PDB file of C-alpha atoms in Angstrom:
ATOM      1  CA  UNK A  20      25.162  36.318  11.861  1.00  0.00           C
ATOM      2  CA  UNK A  21      22.016  37.887  10.362  1.00  0.00           C
ATOM      3  CA  UNK A  22      19.291  36.047  12.267  1.00  0.00           C
ATOM      4  CA  UNK A  23      16.363  33.952  11.153  1.00  0.00           C
ATOM      5  CA  UNK A  24      15.333  36.052   8.172  1.00  0.00           C
ATOM      6  CA  UNK A  25      18.285  37.620   6.359  1.00  0.00           C
ATOM      7  CA  UNK A  26      16.112  40.007   4.307  1.00  0.00           C
ATOM      8  CA  UNK A  27      14.220  41.426   7.294  1.00  0.00           C
ATOM      9  CA  UNK A  28      17.489  41.874   9.201  1.00  0.00           C
ATOM     10  CA  UNK A  29      19.086  43.618   6.205  1.00  0.00           C
ATOM     11  CA  UNK A  30      16.099  45.958   5.770  1.00  0.00           C
ATOM     12  CA  UNK A  31      16.082  46.760   9.482  1.00  0.00           C
ATOM     13  CA  UNK A  32      19.818  47.388   9.445  1.00  0.00           C
ATOM     14  CA  UNK A  33      19.369  50.017   6.701  1.00  0.00           C
ATOM     15  CA  UNK A  34      17.513  52.218   9.217  1.00  0.00           C
ATOM     16  CA  UNK A  35      20.656  52.599  11.322  1.00  0.00           C
ATOM     17  CA  UNK A  36      23.997  54.337  11.025  1.00  0.00           C
ATOM     18  CA  UNK A  37      27.339  53.072  12.265  1.00  0.00           C
ATOM     19  CA  UNK A  38      27.477  50.342  14.902  1.00  0.00           C
ATOM     20  CA  UNK A  39      23.882  49.954  16.114  1.00  0.00           C
ATOM     21  CA  UNK A  40      23.196  47.478  18.877  1.00  0.00           C
ATOM     22  CA  UNK A  41      22.006  44.050  17.775  1.00  0.00           C
ATOM     23  CA  UNK A  42      19.024  44.503  20.101  1.00  0.00           C
ATOM     24  CA  UNK A  43      17.921  47.710  18.340  1.00  0.00           C
ATOM     25  CA  UNK A  44      18.233  46.146  14.875  1.00  0.00           C
ATOM     26  CA  UNK A  45      16.274  43.130  16.084  1.00  0.00           C
ATOM     27  CA  UNK A  46      13.504  45.383  17.465  1.00  0.00           C
ATOM     28  CA  UNK A  47      13.090  47.049  14.072  1.00  0.00           C
ATOM     29  CA  UNK A  48      13.340  43.680  12.295  1.00  0.00           C
ATOM     30  CA  UNK A  49      10.499  42.301  14.454  1.00  0.00           C
ATOM     31  CA  UNK A  50       8.436  45.420  13.792  1.00  0.00           C
ATOM     32  CA  UNK A  51       8.901  45.025  10.046  1.00  0.00           C
ATOM     33  CA  UNK A  52       7.852  41.386  10.258  1.00  0.00           C
ATOM     34  CA  UNK A  53       4.757  42.169  12.370  1.00  0.00           C
ATOM     35  CA  UNK A  54       3.321  44.936  10.202  1.00  0.00           C
ATOM     36  CA  UNK A  55       1.153  43.384   7.490  1.00  0.00           C
ATOM     37  CA  UNK A  56       2.395  44.052   3.967  1.00  0.00           C
ATOM     38  CA  UNK A  57      -1.183  44.974   3.063  1.00  0.00           C
ATOM     39  CA  UNK A  58      -0.718  48.152   5.126  1.00  0.00           C
ATOM     40  CA  UNK A  59       3.030  48.775   5.108  1.00  0.00           C
ATOM     41  CA  UNK A  60       3.488  48.705   1.352  1.00  0.00           C
ATOM     42  CA  UNK A  61       0.669  51.176   0.504  1.00  0.00           C
ATOM     43  CA  UNK A  62       1.797  53.438   3.371  1.00  0.00           C
ATOM     44  CA  UNK A  63       5.324  53.489   1.989  1.00  0.00           C
ATOM     45  CA  UNK A  64       4.039  54.382  -1.469  1.00  0.00           C
ATOM     46  CA  UNK A  65       1.821  57.129  -0.014  1.00  0.00           C
ATOM     47  CA  UNK A  66       4.832  58.656   1.723  1.00  0.00           C
ATOM     48  CA  UNK A  67       6.427  59.215  -1.666  1.00  0.00           C
ATOM     49  CA  UNK A  68       3.462  61.402  -2.692  1.00  0.00           C
ATOM     50  CA  UNK A  69       3.028  63.162   0.648  1.00  0.00           C
ATOM     51  CA  UNK A  70       3.571  66.910   0.364  1.00  0.00           C
ATOM     52  CA  UNK A  71       3.718  68.692   3.712  1.00  0.00           C
ATOM     53  CA  UNK A  72       5.240  71.969   2.506  1.00  0.00           C
ATOM     54  CA  UNK A  73       2.162  74.108   3.151  1.00  0.00           C
ATOM     55  CA  UNK A  74       1.608  72.588   6.587  1.00  0.00           C
ATOM     56  CA  UNK A  75       5.257  73.107   7.501  1.00  0.00           C
ATOM     57  CA  UNK A  76       5.167  76.745   6.364  1.00  0.00           C
ATOM     58  CA  UNK A  77       2.032  77.324   8.441  1.00  0.00           C
ATOM     59  CA  UNK A  78       3.610  75.909  11.589  1.00  0.00           C
ATOM     60  CA  UNK A  79       4.097  78.502  14.283  1.00  0.00           C
ATOM     61  CA  UNK A  80       5.568  76.152  16.857  1.00  0.00           C
ATOM     62  CA  UNK A  81       9.264  76.255  17.680  1.00  0.00           C
ATOM     63  CA  UNK A  82      10.752  73.269  15.896  1.00  0.00           C
ATOM     64  CA  UNK A  83      13.915  71.236  15.814  1.00  0.00           C
ATOM     65  CA  UNK A  84      14.717  68.740  13.067  1.00  0.00           C
ATOM     66  CA  UNK A  85      17.172  65.998  14.040  1.00  0.00           C
ATOM     67  CA  UNK A  86      18.693  63.749  11.408  1.00  0.00           C
ATOM     68  CA  UNK A  87      21.503  61.260  11.256  1.00  0.00           C
ATOM     69  CA  UNK A  88      24.222  61.828   8.677  1.00  0.00           C
ATOM     70  CA  UNK A  89      23.669  58.245   7.488  1.00  0.00           C
ATOM     71  CA  UNK A  90      19.859  58.414   7.414  1.00  0.00           C
ATOM     72  CA  UNK A  91      18.690  56.675   4.234  1.00  0.00           C
ATOM     73  CA  UNK A  92      14.951  57.196   4.839  1.00  0.00           C
ATOM     74  CA  UNK A  93      15.087  60.949   5.489  1.00  0.00           C
ATOM     75  CA  UNK A  94      18.523  61.941   4.195  1.00  0.00           C
ATOM     76  CA  UNK A  95      20.244  65.091   5.398  1.00  0.00           C
ATOM     77  CA  UNK A  96      19.254  66.964   2.224  1.00  0.00           C
ATOM     78  CA  UNK A  97      15.574  66.182   2.946  1.00  0.00           C
ATOM     79  CA  UNK A  98      15.906  67.178   6.611  1.00  0.00           C
ATOM     80  CA  UNK A  99      17.486  70.484   5.540  1.00  0.00           C
ATOM     81  CA  UNK A 100      14.548  71.049   3.236  1.00  0.00           C
ATOM     82  CA  UNK A 101      12.056  70.285   6.021  1.00  0.00           C
ATOM     83  CA  UNK A 102      13.876  72.721   8.320  1.00  0.00           C
ATOM     84  CA  UNK A 103      13.821  75.432   5.633  1.00  0.00           C
ATOM     85  CA  UNK A 104      10.031  75.178   5.405  1.00  0.00           C
ATOM     86  CA  UNK A 105       9.608  75.523   9.177  1.00  0.00           C
ATOM     87  CA  UNK A 106       9.869  79.139  10.323  1.00  0.00           C
ATOM     88  CA  UNK A 107      13.034  79.546  12.408  1.00  0.00           C
ATOM     89  CA  UNK A 108      13.663  75.809  12.795  1.00  0.00           C
ATOM     90  CA  UNK A 109      16.829  74.415  14.295  1.00  0.00           C
ATOM     91  CA  UNK A 110      18.553  71.608  12.386  1.00  0.00           C
ATOM     92  CA  UNK A 111      20.814  69.105  14.134  1.00  0.00           C
ATOM     93  CA  UNK A 112      22.793  66.512  12.156  1.00  0.00           C
ATOM     94  CA  UNK A 113      24.145  63.648  14.251  1.00  0.00           C
ATOM     95  CA  UNK A 114      27.314  62.252  12.665  1.00  0.00           C
ATOM     96  CA  UNK A 115      27.333  58.555  11.755  1.00  0.00           C
ATOM     97  CA  UNK A 116      23.715  58.064  12.916  1.00  0.00           C
ATOM     98  CA  UNK A 117      20.897  56.680  10.811  1.00  0.00           C
ATOM     99  CA  UNK A 118      17.113  57.072  10.873  1.00  0.00           C
ATOM    100  CA  UNK A 119      16.602  55.406  14.250  1.00  0.00           C
ATOM    101  CA  UNK A 120      18.068  58.218  16.354  1.00  0.00           C
ATOM    102  CA  UNK A 121      15.994  57.375  19.406  1.00  0.00           C
ATOM    103  CA  UNK A 122      17.517  53.895  19.465  1.00  0.00           C
ATOM    104  CA  UNK A 123      21.033  54.745  18.294  1.00  0.00           C
ATOM    105  CA  UNK A 124      21.733  57.916  20.206  1.00  0.00           C
ATOM    106  CA  UNK A 125      19.068  58.359  22.911  1.00  0.00           C
ATOM    107  CA  UNK A 126      21.288  60.344  25.302  1.00  0.00           C
ATOM    108  CA  UNK A 127      22.590  62.707  22.617  1.00  0.00           C
ATOM    109  CA  UNK A 128      19.110  63.238  21.197  1.00  0.00           C
ATOM    110  CA  UNK A 129      17.750  63.870  24.669  1.00  0.00           C
ATOM    111  CA  UNK A 130      20.511  66.379  25.423  1.00  0.00           C
ATOM    112  CA  UNK A 131      19.821  68.228  22.172  1.00  0.00           C
ATOM    113  CA  UNK A 132      16.114  68.319  22.942  1.00  0.00           C
ATOM    114  CA  UNK A 133      16.748  69.544  26.508  1.00  0.00           C
ATOM    115  CA  UNK A 134      19.030  72.275  25.141  1.00  0.00           C
ATOM    116  CA  UNK A 135      16.401  73.273  22.581  1.00  0.00           C
ATOM    117  CA  UNK A 136      13.645  73.471  25.211  1.00  0.00           C
ATOM    118  CA  UNK A 137      15.911  75.408  27.593  1.00  0.00           C
ATOM    119  CA  UNK A 138      16.543  77.914  24.813  1.00  0.00           C
ATOM    120  CA  UNK A 139      12.804  78.312  24.368  1.00  0.00           C
ATOM    121  CA  UNK A 140      12.373  78.955  28.079  1.00  0.00           C
ATOM    122  CA  UNK A 141      15.071  81.662  27.995  1.00  0.00           C
ATOM    123  CA  UNK A 142      13.490  83.289  24.931  1.00  0.00           C
ATOM    124  CA  UNK A 143      10.034  83.069  26.512  1.00  0.00           C
ATOM    125  CA  UNK A 144      11.302  84.640  29.732  1.00  0.00           C
ATOM    126  CA  UNK A 145      12.955  87.462  27.799  1.00  0.00           C
ATOM    127  CA  UNK A 146       9.708  88.092  25.912  1.00  0.00           C
ATOM    128  CA  UNK A 147       7.702  88.058  29.159  1.00  0.00           C
ATOM    129  CA  UNK A 148       9.902  90.845  30.542  1.00  0.00           C
ATOM    130  CA  UNK A 149       8.624  93.086  27.746  1.00  0.00           C
ATOM    131  CA  UNK A 150       4.926  92.293  28.153  1.00  0.00           C
ATOM    132  CA  UNK A 151       2.565  94.585  30.030  1.00  0.00           C
ATOM    133  CA  UNK A 152       1.227  92.764  33.095  1.00  0.00           C
ATOM    134  CA  UNK A 153      -2.525  92.416  33.437  1.00  0.00           C
ATOM    135  CA  UNK A 154      -4.209  94.934  35.743  1.00  0.00           C
ATOM    136  CA  UNK A 155      -4.308  93.963  39.419  1.00  0.00           C
ATOM    137  CA  UNK A 156      -7.453  92.314  40.765  1.00  0.00           C
ATOM    138  CA  UNK A 157      -9.935  94.707  42.236  1.00  0.00           C
ATOM    139  CA  UNK A 158     -11.106  94.368  45.834  1.00  0.00           C
ATOM    140  CA  UNK A 159     -14.303  92.594  44.767  1.00  0.00           C
ATOM    141  CA  UNK A 160     -12.313  89.898  42.947  1.00  0.00           C
ATOM    142  CA  UNK A 161     -13.047  91.245  39.457  1.00  0.00           C
ATOM    143  CA  UNK A 162     -10.518  92.525  36.965  1.00  0.00           C
ATOM    144  CA  UNK A 163     -10.683  94.935  34.095  1.00  0.00           C
ATOM    145  CA  UNK A 164      -8.818  94.139  30.899  1.00  0.00           C
ATOM    146  CA  UNK A 165      -9.467  96.310  27.847  1.00  0.00           C
ATOM    147  CA  UNK A 166     -12.653  97.560  29.517  1.00  0.00           C
ATOM    148  CA  UNK A 167     -14.081  94.083  29.962  1.00  0.00           C
ATOM    149  CA  UNK A 168     -15.092  93.041  33.431  1.00  0.00           C
ATOM    150  CA  UNK A 169     -14.936  89.601  34.956  1.00  0.00           C
ATOM    151  CA  UNK A 170     -16.211  88.780  38.376  1.00  0.00           C
ATOM    152  CA  UNK A 171     -15.167  85.710  40.207  1.00  0.00           C
ATOM    153  CA  UNK A 172     -17.984  83.283  41.012  1.00  0.00           C
ATOM    154  CA  UNK A 173     -19.484  83.617  44.493  1.00  0.00           C
TER     155      UNK A 173
END
């Protein structure tokens, strides 16, 4: 029931939550088998030392952190911590999902992302209503903004 290589299937299966498709587990299993250990092992070790706190704090981009409740690679507690470092981040925990959200729950993840982006558009529109519009173009095609002139090319 596990496939050709029981260990690779087991390791791939750990990336998923409840009831992943056999196809998705096999895709991850093949990926794990194809990545040379000479690169995957050192990369995994480097991830343990990676500290992104300063970069996350400096982020000024609207952010959403999605995590599965059964994620063993980035557990919910770690995702909460990541979201706390991002200014005004939104955290979404998908019940019974693992690390491979894009394979396990593509529709739900897509819906959450669409909702997040729609919320940004609403907020952006509301902010735009409070901005002062730029001055109208002058008859010669130039405009004046804070006493700086720009003429359109002839």
